[in-house]
Short mmCIF file of N, CA and C in Angstrom, two decimals:
data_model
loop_
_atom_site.label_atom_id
_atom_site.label_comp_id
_atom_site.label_asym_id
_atom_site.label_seq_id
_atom_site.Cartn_x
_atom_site.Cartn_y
_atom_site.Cartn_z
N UNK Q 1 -10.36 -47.76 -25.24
CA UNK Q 1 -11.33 -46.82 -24.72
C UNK Q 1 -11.74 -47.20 -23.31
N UNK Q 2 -12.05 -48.38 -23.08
CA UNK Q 2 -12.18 -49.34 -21.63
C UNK Q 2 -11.27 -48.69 -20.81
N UNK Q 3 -10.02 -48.49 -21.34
CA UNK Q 3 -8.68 -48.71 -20.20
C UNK Q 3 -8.99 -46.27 -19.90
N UNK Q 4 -9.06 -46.19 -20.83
CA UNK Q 4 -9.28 -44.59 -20.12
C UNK Q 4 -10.47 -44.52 -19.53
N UNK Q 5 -11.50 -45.00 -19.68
CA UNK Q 5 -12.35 -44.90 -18.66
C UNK Q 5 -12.39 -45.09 -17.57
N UNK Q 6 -11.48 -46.50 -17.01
CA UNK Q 6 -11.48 -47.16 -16.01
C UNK Q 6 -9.86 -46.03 -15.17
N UNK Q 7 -9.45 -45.51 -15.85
CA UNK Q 7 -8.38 -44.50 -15.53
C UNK Q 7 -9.58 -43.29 -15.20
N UNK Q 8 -9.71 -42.94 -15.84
CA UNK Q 8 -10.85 -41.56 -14.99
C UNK Q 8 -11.81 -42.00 -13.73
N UNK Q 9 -12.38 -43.36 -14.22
CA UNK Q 9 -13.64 -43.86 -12.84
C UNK Q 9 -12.30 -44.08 -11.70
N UNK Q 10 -11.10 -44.24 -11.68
CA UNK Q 10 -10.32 -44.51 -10.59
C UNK Q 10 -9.98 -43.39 -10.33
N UNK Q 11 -9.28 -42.03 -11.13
CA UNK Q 11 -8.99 -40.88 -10.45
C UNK Q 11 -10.18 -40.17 -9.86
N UNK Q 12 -12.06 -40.19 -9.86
CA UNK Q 12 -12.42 -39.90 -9.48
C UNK Q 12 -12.73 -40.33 -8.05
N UNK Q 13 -12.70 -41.58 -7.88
CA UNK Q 13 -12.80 -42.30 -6.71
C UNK Q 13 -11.61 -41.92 -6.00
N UNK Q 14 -10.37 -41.69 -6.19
CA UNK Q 14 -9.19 -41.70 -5.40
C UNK Q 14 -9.35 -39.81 -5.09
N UNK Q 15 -10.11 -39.27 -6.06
CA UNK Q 15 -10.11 -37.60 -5.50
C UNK Q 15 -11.51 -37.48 -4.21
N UNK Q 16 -12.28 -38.50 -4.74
CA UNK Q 16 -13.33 -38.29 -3.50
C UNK Q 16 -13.48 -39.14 -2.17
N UNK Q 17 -11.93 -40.23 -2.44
CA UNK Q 17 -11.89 -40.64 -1.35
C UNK Q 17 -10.66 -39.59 -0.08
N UNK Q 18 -10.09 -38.86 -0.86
CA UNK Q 18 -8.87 -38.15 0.07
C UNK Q 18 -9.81 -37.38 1.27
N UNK Q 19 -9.31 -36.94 2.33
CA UNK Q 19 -9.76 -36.30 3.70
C UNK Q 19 -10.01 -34.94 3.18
N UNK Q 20 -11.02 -34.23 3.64
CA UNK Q 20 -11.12 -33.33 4.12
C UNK Q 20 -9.90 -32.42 3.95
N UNK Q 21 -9.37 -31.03 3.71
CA UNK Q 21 -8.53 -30.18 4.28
C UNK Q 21 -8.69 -29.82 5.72
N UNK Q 22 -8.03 -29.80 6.56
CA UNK Q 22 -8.12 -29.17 7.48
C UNK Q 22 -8.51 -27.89 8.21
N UNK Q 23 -9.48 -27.72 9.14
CA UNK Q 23 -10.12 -26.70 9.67
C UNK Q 23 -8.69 -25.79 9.97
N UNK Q 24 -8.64 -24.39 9.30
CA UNK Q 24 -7.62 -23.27 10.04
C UNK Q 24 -7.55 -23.35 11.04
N UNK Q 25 -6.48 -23.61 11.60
CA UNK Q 25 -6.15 -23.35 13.06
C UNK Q 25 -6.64 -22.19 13.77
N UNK Q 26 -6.53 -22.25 14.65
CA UNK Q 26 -6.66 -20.85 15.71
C UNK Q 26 -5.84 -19.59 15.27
N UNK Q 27 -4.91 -20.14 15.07
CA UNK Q 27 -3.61 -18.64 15.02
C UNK Q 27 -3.81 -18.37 13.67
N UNK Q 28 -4.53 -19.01 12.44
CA UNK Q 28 -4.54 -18.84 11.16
C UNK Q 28 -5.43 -17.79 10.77
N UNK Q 29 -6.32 -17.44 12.07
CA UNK Q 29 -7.65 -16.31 11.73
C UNK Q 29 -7.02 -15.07 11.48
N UNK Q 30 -7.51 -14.34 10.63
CA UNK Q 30 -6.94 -13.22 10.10
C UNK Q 30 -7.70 -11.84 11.13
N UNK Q 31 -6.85 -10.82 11.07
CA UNK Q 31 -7.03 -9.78 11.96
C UNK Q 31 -7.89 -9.10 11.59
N UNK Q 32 -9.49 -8.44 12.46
CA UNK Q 32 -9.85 -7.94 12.06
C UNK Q 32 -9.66 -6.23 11.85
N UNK Q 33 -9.96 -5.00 11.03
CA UNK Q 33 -9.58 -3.65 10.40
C UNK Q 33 -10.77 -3.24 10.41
N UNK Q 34 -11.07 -1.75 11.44
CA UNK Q 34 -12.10 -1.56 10.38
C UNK Q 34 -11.75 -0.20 10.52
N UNK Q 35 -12.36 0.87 10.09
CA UNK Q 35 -12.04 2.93 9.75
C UNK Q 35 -13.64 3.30 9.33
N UNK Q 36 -13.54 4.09 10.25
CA UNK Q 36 -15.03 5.14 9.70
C UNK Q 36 -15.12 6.25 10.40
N UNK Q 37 -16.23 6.95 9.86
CA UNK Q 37 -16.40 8.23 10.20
C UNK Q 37 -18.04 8.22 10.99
N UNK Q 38 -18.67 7.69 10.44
CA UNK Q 38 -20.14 7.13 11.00
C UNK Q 38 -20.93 7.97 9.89
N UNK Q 39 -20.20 8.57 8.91
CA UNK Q 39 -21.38 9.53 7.75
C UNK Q 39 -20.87 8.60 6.52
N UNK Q 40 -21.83 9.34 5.79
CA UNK Q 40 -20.93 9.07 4.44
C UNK Q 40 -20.91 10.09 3.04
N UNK Q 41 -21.26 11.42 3.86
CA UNK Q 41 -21.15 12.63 3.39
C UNK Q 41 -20.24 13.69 3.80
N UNK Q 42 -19.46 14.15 3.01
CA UNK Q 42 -18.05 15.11 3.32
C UNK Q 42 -18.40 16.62 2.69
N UNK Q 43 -17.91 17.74 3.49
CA UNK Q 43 -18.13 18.91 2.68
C UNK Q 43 -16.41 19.43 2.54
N UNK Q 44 -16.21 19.73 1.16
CA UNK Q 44 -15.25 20.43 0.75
C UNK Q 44 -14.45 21.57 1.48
N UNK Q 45 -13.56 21.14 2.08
CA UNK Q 45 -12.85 22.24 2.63
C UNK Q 45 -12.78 22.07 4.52
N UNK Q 46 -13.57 20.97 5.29
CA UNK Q 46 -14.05 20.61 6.17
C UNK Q 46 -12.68 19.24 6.55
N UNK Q 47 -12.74 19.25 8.03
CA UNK Q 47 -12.00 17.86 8.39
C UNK Q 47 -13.37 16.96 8.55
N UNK Q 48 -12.48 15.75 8.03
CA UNK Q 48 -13.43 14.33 8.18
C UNK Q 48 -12.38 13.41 9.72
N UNK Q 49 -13.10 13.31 10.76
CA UNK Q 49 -12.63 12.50 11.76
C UNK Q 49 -13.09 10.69 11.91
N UNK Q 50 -11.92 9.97 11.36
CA UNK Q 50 -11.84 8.56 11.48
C UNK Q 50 -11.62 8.45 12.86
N UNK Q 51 -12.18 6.83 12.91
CA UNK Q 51 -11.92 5.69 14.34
C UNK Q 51 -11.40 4.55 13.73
N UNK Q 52 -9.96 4.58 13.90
CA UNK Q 52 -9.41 3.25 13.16
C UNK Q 52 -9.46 2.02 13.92
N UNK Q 53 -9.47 0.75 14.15
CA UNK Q 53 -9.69 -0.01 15.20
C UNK Q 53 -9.24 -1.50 14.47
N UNK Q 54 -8.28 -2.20 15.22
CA UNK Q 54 -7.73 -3.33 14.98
C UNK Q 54 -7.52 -4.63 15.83
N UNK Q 55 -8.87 -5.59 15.60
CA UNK Q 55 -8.94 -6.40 16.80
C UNK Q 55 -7.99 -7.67 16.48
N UNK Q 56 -7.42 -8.30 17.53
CA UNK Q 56 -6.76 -9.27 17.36
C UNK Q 56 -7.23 -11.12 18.20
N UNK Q 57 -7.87 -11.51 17.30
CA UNK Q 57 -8.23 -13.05 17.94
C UNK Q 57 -7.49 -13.92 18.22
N UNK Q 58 -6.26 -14.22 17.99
CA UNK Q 58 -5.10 -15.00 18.18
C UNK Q 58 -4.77 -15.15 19.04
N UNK Q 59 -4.36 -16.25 19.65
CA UNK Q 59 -3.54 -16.55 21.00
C UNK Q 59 -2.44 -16.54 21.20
N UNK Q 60 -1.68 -15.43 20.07
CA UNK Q 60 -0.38 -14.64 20.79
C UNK Q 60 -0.52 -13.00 20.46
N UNK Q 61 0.09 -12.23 20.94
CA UNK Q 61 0.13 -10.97 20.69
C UNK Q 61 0.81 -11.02 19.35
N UNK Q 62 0.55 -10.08 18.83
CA UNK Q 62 0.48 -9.44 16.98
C UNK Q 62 1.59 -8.25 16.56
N UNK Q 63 2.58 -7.93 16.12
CA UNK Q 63 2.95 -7.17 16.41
C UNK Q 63 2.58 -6.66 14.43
N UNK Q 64 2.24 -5.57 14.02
CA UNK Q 64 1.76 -5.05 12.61
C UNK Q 64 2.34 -3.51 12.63
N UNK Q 65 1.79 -3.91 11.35
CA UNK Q 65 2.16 -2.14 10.64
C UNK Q 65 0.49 -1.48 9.97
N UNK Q 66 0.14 -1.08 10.84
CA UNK Q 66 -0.93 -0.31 10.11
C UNK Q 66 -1.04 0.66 9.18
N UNK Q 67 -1.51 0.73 7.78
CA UNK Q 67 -1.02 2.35 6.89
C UNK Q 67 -2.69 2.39 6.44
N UNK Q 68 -2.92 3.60 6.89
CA UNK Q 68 -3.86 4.38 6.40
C UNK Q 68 -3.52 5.27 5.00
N UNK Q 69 -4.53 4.95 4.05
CA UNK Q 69 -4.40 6.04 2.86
C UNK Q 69 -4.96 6.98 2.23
N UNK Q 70 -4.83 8.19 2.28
CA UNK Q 70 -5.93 8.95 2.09
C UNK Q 70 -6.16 9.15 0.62
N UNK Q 71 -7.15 9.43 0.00
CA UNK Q 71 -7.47 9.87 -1.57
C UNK Q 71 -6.60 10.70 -2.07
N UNK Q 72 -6.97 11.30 -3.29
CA UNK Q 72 -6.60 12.42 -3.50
C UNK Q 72 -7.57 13.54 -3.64
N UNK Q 73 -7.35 14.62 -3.27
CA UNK Q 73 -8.54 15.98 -2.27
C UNK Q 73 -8.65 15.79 -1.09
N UNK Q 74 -7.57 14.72 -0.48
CA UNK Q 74 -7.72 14.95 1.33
C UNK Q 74 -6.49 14.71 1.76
N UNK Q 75 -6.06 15.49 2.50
CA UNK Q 75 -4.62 14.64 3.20
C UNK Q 75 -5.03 14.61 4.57
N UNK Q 76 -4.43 14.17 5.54
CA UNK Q 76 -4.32 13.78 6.93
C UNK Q 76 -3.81 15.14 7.61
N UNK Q 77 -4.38 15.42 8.64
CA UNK Q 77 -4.37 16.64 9.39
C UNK Q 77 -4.19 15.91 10.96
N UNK Q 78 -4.59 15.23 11.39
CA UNK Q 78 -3.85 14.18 12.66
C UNK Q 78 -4.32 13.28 12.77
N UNK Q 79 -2.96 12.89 13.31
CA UNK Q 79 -2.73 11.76 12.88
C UNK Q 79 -2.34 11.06 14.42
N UNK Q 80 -2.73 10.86 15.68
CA UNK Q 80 -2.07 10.72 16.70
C UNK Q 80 -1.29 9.56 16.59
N UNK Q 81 -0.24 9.30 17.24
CA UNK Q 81 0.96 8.33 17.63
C UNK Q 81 1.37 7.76 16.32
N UNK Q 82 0.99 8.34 14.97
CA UNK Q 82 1.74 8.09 13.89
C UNK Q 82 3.22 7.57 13.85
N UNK Q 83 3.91 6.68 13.34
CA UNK Q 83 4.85 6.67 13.21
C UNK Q 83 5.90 7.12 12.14
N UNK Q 84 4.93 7.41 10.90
CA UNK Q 84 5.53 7.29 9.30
C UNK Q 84 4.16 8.56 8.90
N UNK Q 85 4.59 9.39 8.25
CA UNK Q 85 3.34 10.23 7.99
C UNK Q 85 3.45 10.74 6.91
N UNK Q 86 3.18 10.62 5.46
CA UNK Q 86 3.27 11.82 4.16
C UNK Q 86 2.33 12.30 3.91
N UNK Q 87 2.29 12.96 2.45
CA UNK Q 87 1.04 13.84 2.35
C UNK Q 87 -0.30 12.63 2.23
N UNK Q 88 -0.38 11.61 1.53
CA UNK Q 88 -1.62 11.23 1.43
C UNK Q 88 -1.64 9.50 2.51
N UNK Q 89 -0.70 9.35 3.64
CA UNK Q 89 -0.79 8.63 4.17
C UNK Q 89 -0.41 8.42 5.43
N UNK Q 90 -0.62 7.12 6.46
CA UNK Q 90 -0.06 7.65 8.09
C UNK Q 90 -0.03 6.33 8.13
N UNK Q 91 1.04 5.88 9.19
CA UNK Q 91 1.77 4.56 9.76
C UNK Q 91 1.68 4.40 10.82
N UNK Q 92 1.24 3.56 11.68
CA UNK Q 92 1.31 2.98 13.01
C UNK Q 92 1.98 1.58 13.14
N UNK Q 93 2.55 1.37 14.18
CA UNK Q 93 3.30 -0.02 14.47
C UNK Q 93 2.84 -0.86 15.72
N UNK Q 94 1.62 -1.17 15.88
CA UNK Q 94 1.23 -1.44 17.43
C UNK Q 94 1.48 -2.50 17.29
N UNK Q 95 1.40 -3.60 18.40
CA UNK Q 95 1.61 -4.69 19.27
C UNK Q 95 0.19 -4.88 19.63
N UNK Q 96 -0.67 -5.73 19.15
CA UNK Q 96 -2.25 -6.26 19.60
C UNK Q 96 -1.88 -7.23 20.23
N UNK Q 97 -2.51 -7.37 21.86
CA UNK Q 97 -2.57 -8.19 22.55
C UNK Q 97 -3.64 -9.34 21.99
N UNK Q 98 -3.67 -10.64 22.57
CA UNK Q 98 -4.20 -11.43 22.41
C UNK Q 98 -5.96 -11.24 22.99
N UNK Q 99 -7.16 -11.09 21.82
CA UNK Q 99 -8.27 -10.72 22.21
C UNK Q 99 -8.76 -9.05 22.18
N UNK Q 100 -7.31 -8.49 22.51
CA UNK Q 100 -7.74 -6.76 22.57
C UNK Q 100 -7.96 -6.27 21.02
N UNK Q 101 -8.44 -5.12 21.34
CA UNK Q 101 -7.97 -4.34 20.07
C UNK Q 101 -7.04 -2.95 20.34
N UNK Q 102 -6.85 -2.79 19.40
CA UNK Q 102 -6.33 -1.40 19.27
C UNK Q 102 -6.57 -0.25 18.35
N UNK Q 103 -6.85 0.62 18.93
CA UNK Q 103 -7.33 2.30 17.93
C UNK Q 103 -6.67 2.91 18.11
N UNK Q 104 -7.33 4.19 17.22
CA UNK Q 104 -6.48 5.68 17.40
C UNK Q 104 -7.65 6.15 16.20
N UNK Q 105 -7.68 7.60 16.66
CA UNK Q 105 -8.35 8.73 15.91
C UNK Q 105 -7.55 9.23 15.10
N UNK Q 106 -7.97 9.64 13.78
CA UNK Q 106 -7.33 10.12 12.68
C UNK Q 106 -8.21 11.28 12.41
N UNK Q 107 -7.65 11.86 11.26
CA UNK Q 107 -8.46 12.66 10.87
C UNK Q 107 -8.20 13.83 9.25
N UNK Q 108 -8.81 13.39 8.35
CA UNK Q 108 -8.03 14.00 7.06
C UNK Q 108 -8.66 15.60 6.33
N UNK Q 109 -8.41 16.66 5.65
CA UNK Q 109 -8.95 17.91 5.46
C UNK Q 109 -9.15 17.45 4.59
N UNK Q 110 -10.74 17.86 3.72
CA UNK Q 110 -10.97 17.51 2.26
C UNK Q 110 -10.80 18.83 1.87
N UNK Q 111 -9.95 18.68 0.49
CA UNK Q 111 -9.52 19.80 -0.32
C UNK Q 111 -10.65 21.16 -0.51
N UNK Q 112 -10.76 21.83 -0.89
CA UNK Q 112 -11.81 23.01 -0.74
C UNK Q 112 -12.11 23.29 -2.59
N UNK Q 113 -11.13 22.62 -3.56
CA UNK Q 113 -11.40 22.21 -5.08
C UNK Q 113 -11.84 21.00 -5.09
N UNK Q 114 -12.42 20.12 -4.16
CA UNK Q 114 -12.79 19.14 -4.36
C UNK Q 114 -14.30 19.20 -5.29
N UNK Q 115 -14.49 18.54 -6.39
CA UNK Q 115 -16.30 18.49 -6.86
C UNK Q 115 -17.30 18.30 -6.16
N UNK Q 116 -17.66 18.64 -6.52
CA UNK Q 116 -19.59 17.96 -6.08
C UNK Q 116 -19.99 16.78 -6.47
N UNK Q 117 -19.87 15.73 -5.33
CA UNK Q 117 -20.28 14.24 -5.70
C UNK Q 117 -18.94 13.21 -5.82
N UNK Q 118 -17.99 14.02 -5.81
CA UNK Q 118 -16.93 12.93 -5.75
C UNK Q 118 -16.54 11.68 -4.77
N UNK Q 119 -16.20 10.86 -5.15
CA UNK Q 119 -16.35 9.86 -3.98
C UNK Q 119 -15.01 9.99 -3.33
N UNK Q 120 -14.88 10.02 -1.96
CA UNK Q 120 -13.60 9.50 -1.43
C UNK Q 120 -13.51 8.65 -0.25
N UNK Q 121 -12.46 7.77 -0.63
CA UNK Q 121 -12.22 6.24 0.05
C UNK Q 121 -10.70 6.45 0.87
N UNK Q 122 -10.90 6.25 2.50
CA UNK Q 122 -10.01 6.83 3.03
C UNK Q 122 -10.28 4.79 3.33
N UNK Q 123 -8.29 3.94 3.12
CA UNK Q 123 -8.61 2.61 3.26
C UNK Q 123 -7.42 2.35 4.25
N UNK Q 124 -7.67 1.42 5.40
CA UNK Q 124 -6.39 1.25 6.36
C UNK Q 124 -6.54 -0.19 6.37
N UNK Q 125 -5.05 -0.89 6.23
CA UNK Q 125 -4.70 -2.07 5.87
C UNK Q 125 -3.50 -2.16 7.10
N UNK Q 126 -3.46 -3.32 7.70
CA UNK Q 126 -2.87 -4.10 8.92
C UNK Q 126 -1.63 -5.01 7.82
N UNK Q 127 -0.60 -5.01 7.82
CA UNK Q 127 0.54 -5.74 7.39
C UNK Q 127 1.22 -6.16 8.31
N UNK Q 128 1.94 -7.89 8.47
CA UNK Q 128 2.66 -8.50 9.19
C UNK Q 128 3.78 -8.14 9.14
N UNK Q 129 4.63 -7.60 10.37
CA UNK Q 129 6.08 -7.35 10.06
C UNK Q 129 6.00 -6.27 8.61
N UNK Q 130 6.85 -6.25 7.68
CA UNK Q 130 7.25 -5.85 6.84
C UNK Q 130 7.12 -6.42 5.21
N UNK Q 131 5.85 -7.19 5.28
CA UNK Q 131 5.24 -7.39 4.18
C UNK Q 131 4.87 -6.52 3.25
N UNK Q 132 4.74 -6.55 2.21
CA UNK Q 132 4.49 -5.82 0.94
C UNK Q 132 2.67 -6.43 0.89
N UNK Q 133 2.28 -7.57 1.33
CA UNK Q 133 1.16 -8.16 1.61
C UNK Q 133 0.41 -7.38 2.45
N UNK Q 134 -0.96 -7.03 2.48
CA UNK Q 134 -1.94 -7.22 3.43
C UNK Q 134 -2.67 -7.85 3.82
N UNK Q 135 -2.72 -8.05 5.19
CA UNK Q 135 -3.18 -9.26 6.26
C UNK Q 135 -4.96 -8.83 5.97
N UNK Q 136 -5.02 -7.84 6.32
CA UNK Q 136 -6.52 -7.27 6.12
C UNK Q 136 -6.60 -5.87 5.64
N UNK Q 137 -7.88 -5.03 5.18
CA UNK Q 137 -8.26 -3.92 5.00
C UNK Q 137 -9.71 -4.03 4.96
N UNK Q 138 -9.83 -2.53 5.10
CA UNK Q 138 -11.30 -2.03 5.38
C UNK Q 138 -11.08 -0.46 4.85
N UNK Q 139 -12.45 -0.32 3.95
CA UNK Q 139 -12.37 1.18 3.78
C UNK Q 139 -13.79 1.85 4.13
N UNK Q 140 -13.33 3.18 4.14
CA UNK Q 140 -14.26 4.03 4.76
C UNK Q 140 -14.98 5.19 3.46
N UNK Q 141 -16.03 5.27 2.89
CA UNK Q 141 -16.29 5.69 1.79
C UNK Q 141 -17.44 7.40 1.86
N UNK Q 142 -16.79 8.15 1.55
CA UNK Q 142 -17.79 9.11 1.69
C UNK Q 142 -18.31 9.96 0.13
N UNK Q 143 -18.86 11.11 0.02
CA UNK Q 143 -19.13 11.52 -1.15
C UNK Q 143 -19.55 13.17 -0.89
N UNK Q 144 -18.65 14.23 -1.58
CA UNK Q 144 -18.46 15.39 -1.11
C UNK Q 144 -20.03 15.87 -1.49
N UNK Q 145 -20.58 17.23 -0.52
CA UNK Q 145 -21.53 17.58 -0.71
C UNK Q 145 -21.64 19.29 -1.33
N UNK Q 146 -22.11 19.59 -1.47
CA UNK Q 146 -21.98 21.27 -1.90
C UNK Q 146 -21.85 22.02 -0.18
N UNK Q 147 -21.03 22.70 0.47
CA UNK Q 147 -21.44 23.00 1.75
C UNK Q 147 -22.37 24.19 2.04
N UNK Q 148 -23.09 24.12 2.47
CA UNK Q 148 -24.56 24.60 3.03
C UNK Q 148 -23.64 26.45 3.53
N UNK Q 149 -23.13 26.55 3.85
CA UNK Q 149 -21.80 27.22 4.73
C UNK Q 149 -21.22 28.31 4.18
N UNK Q 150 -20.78 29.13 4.33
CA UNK Q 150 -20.01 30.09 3.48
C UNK Q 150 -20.47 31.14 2.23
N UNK Q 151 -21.14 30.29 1.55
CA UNK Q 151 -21.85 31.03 0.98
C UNK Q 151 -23.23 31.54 0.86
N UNK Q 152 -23.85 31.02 1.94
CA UNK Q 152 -24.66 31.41 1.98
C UNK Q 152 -25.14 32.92 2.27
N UNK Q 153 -24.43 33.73 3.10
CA UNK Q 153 -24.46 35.14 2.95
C UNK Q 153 -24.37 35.56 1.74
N UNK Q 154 -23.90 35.25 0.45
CA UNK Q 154 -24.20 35.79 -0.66
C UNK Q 154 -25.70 35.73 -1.12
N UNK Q 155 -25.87 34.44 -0.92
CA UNK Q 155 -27.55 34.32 -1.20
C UNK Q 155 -28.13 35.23 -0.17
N UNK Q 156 -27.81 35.83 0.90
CA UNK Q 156 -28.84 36.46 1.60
C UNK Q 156 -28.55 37.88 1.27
N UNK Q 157 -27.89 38.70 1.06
CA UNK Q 157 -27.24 39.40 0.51
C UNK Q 157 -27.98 39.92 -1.06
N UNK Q 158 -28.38 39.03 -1.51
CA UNK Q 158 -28.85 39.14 -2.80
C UNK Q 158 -30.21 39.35 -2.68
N UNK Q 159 -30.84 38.07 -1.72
CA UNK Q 159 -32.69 38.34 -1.56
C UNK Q 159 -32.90 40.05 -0.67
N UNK Q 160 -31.82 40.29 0.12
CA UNK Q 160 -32.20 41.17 1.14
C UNK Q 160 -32.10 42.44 -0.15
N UNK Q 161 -31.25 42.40 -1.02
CA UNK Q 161 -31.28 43.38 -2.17
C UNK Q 161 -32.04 43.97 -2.84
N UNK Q 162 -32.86 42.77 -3.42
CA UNK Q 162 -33.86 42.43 -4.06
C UNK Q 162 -35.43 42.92 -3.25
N UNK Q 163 -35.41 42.88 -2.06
CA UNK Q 163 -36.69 43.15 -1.24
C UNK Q 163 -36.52 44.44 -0.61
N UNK Q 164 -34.99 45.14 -0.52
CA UNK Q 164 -34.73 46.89 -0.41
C UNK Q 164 -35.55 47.29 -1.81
N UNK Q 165 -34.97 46.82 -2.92
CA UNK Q 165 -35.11 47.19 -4.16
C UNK Q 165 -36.68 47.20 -4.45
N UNK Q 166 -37.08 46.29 -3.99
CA UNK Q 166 -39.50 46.07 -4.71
C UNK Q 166 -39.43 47.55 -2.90
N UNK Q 167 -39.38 47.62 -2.15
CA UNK Q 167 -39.32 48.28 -1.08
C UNK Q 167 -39.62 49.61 -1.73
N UNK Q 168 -38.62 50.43 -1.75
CA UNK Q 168 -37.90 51.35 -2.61
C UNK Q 168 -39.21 51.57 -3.86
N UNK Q 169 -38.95 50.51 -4.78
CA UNK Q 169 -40.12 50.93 -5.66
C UNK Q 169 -41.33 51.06 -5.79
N UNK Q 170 -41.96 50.67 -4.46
CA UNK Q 170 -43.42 50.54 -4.25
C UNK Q 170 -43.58 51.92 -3.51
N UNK Q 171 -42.66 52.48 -2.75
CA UNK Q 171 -42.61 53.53 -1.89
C UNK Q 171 -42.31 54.95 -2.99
N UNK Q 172 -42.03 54.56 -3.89
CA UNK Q 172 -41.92 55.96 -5.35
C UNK Q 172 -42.82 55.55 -5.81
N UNK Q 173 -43.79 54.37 -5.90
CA UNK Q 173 -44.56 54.15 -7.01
C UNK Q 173 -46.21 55.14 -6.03
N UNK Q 174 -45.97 54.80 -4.84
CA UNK Q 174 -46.98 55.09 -3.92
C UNK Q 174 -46.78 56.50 -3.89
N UNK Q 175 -46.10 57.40 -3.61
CA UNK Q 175 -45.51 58.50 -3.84
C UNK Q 175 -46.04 59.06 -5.07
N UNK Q 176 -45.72 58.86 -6.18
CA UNK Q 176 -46.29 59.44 -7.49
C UNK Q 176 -47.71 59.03 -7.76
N UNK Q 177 -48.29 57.96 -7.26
CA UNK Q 177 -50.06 58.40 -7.36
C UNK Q 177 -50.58 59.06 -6.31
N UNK Q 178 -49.99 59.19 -5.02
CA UNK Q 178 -50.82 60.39 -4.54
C UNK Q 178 -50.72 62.08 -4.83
N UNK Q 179 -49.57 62.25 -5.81
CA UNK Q 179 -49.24 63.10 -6.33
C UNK Q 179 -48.84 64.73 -6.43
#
């Protein structure tokens, strides 16, 4: 029993005597991603306009694959300097200089069957070369609203009906008591 103890009191001493891991290097910092719209309310049937933006801290230039993805109830409507584009996604291939960043405006149509309250997460992820990996992501989150828009001439349409109609009947009702 002595001899395993004195085996554990030594592997603990030999794990808390080893160094430190090493501080990440410089070039090890990961790239920053970010996508938004500056709301976080969408109306059905409406374009939503992203600012995609990809800064690079490293002290060499970066060369990536950016893919933006859209939900489902939105596809991408532009997409500038796209390289790769389908229905629910868009590709860029930039070269980030050392310190810069790099953007581009996007911009996706939310479906016009979309619900009331649904959430949608439009997410753009930076990949090295031709990784199946992502280096980073960031998503952009909104939540559809009923739109204020379009239909509202029915509602006015209906009150203006409604106030011909008491109109109308107060003007026969006034009519038959003076008689």
């Amino acid at each position: 029993m002595r001899s395993v103890f004195a085996t554990l009191v030594a592997a603990m001493v030999a794990v808390l005597a080893m160094p430190a891991a090493p501080a990440a290097a410089q070039d090890e910092r990961p790239l920053a991603i970010s996508i938004g719209d500056g709301g976080t309310e969408t109306i059905a049937g409406e374009s939503v306009e992203y600012r995609l933006v990809v800064r690079n801290d490293r002290p060499e230039p970066v060369a990536l694959r950016v893919q933006v993805a859209f939900p489902t109830g939105m596809e991408p409507s532009k997409v500038d300097g796209s390289t790769a584009l389908a229905e629910d996604s868009a590709e860029w291939r930039p070269t980030v200089q050392p310190g810069a960043e790099w953007s581009t405006t996007l911009s996706g149509v939310v479906a016009v069957d979309v619900p009331f309250d649904k959430r949608l997460a439009v997410t753009a992820c930076g990949f090295f070369d031709d990784s199946a990996l992502a280096s980073t992501c960031a998503t952009d989150m909104n939540t559809t609203v009923i739109a204020p828009r379009g239909r509202v001439w029915v509602a006015w349409v209906l009150v203006g009906g409604l106030i011909a109609a008491a109109v109308i009947a107060e003007i026969r009702r006034a009519k038959a008591a003076k008689g």
